[in-house]
Amino acid sequence: MMVTQKTIVEVECRPIPSEDDIECPEEIAQEMDLASNQTFQTFLPEDILIIEKINKQYIALTKYFKERKEPFQAMYACLLAKQHFLMMGPPGIAKSAMIDGFAAGLQSFRVFKRLLTKTTTPDEIFGPISLPDLKNGKYTRIYTNKFGDCEFAFLDEVFNAGSPILNTLLQAINERCLDDLPSIPLECLFGATNNIPEDNSTLAFFDRFLVRFIMRPISDGRNFESMLKSARKFEMPANIVVTRAEIEQLRQRLINIDTSAIIPKIKRIWMDLKKENIYPSDRRFRWALELCQANALLHKRTKVAVDDLEILTSVLWTDVKEIPLVETTLLKYMNSVMIQVKQLVQQAAEIRDSIKNVLATDKGGVQQITEVLGKLKINATSLKELYQKADSDAKPAIKEALEEINNMGKQLQQEKTSFLMQF
């Protein structure tokens, strides 16, 4: 989730450079790769291959689903940590399609998917009552191919179900059991809803979703145009699908991710939030630590870093009004270099968007694009300087930020070429 409070970053003013491609210098890229390889040595080679497949899935998903990087990052962390994930937002912004696309990358998981309505019955979710058992005085259900028989579940419009279903789901996702089943294989429940629940009877169920994202429509015009041109359905490349056994292998590494550096900061966050009258449950904080471990693992780190705290912006609130305060509190404990990196990328996006209304028939548009390309290069140069100050944990993220600005530059170069072809 993007940080709502903007921090002014002072960037040294320089003359606008010549119109070169905004590329990360080869020697810096090589140094970044070397740093990454040093991190790799702490994992088995097969672990790295699995993480790289997940990263390729993430790239494929975020390339198709625009402006959705943070939710997908959290989805994979939830998968590894066996936590539950909820998306909230208006109809038509691809909530269901995102979860379907994510699930397409999982193999050998038993998946249960259902759209809930006011008329949905418990039999549709949990299976029909067993008549032979009922004749013998036992009240049991046939769970085959139903919720109690899956490892990954997706319930669309999850709060539309009646109280009997929600109460049973509450027990299932919290304790991983049902009335006549002491243990169910459920690992993750992903939910989607158009409306944030306001009924007190649903608040306990709402709290069981560790990660809760408020989704919004696409905001950038170029991303909107790309969405219009994209294929009607996302297709996950078959060569990067991960199996349940591979996910379980990563989970075994998860328990050894070092949290010693982050626990004191989480304690201070807990204290700061209490001062703001924000009271996430103790259970939520415990789960949050596991989510940070998962995020570190996905970045090929054996230690949780302060920047893993960012994922908690969708964890440590109970009311939507608390989100800005939670974000501001977490920001205080994050790596100062990474805060500047995020702000430089945000500035670059704002610079790019400053000319999004230029018309192809406007001859002045070429000059405007040329000027913007120069400004983007200044931001890229500032990022490279921050890279020199950064520790090994932050360098991969800076490389990603440089690539993002580079992509902005390439996009504008293509628009400039299109402009020139018209004259």
Tab-separated table of N, CA, C and O in Angstrom, residues 100 103-104 106-113 145-147 149-154:
chain	number	residue	atom	x	y	z
A	100	ASP	N	-7.583	-15.119	-9.087
A	100	ASP	CA	-7.548	-16.223	-10.050
A	100	ASP	C	-6.175	-16.318	-10.708
A	100	ASP	O	-5.637	-17.418	-10.900
A	103	ALA	N	-3.720	-17.750	-8.196
A	103	ALA	CA	-3.941	-19.174	-8.003
A	103	ALA	C	-3.466	-19.993	-9.200
A	103	ALA	O	-3.096	-21.167	-9.047
A	104	ALA	N	-3.445	-19.375	-10.383
A	104	ALA	CA	-2.989	-20.085	-11.582
A	104	ALA	C	-1.512	-20.447	-11.506
A	104	ALA	O	-1.048	-21.315	-12.248
A	106	LEU	N	-0.154	-21.808	-8.884
A	106	LEU	CA	-0.010	-22.851	-7.872
A	106	LEU	C	-0.431	-24.199	-8.450
A	106	LEU	O	-1.509	-24.330	-9.023
A	107	GLN	N	0.397	-25.202	-8.258
A	107	GLN	CA	0.105	-26.540	-8.759
A	107	GLN	C	0.056	-27.524	-7.607
A	107	GLN	O	0.771	-27.379	-6.623
A	108	SER	N	-0.822	-28.493	-7.721
A	108	SER	CA	-1.020	-29.564	-6.725
A	108	SER	C	-1.617	-29.058	-5.415
A	108	SER	O	-1.584	-29.753	-4.406
A	109	PHE	N	-2.145	-27.848	-5.420
A	109	PHE	CA	-2.965	-27.372	-4.312
A	109	PHE	C	-4.414	-27.765	-4.603
A	109	PHE	O	-4.892	-27.604	-5.727
A	110	ARG	N	-5.109	-28.232	-3.598
A	110	ARG	CA	-6.549	-28.419	-3.749
A	110	ARG	C	-7.206	-27.063	-3.507
A	110	ARG	O	-7.053	-26.477	-2.429
A	111	VAL	N	-7.921	-26.581	-4.516
A	111	VAL	CA	-8.473	-25.222	-4.489
A	111	VAL	C	-9.990	-25.283	-4.441
A	111	VAL	O	-10.621	-26.066	-5.156
A	112	PHE	N	-10.568	-24.443	-3.582
A	112	PHE	CA	-12.025	-24.297	-3.514
A	112	PHE	C	-12.363	-22.835	-3.772
A	112	PHE	O	-11.822	-21.940	-3.128
A	113	LYS	N	-13.260	-22.601	-4.724
A	113	LYS	CA	-13.648	-21.243	-5.085
A	113	LYS	C	-15.163	-21.151	-5.123
A	113	LYS	O	-15.840	-22.027	-5.668
A	145	ASN	N	-14.152	-32.231	-2.028
A	145	ASN	CA	-14.182	-31.117	-2.993
A	145	ASN	C	-14.889	-29.873	-2.464
A	145	ASN	O	-15.305	-29.012	-3.242
A	146	LYS	N	-15.001	-29.774	-1.149
A	146	LYS	CA	-15.602	-28.585	-0.538
A	146	LYS	C	-14.554	-27.855	0.315
A	146	LYS	O	-13.377	-28.198	0.308
A	147	PHE	N	-15.014	-26.869	1.064
A	147	PHE	CA	-14.105	-26.007	1.815
A	147	PHE	C	-13.217	-26.800	2.769
A	147	PHE	O	-12.035	-26.502	2.931
A	149	ASP	N	-11.929	-29.537	2.427
A	149	ASP	CA	-11.054	-30.477	1.725
A	149	ASP	C	-9.986	-29.751	0.907
A	149	ASP	O	-9.300	-30.372	0.106
A	150	CYS	N	-9.831	-28.448	1.117
A	150	CYS	CA	-8.909	-27.674	0.270
A	150	CYS	C	-7.752	-27.108	1.080
A	150	CYS	O	-7.835	-26.971	2.309
A	151	GLU	N	-6.675	-26.793	0.371
A	151	GLU	CA	-5.548	-26.087	0.981
A	151	GLU	C	-5.593	-24.593	0.682
A	151	GLU	O	-5.105	-23.786	1.471
A	152	PHE	N	-6.190	-24.243	-0.456
A	152	PHE	CA	-6.281	-22.835	-0.846
A	152	PHE	C	-7.731	-22.538	-1.199
A	152	PHE	O	-8.318	-23.208	-2.055
A	153	ALA	N	-8.317	-21.535	-0.543
A	153	ALA	CA	-9.719	-21.191	-0.791
A	153	ALA	C	-9.830	-19.744	-1.239
A	153	ALA	O	-9.092	-18.873	-0.759
A	154	PHE	N	-10.764	-19.501	-2.150
A	154	PHE	CA	-11.094	-18.142	-2.590
A	154	PHE	C	-12.596	-17.964	-2.485
A	154	PHE	O	-13.364	-18.639	-3.169
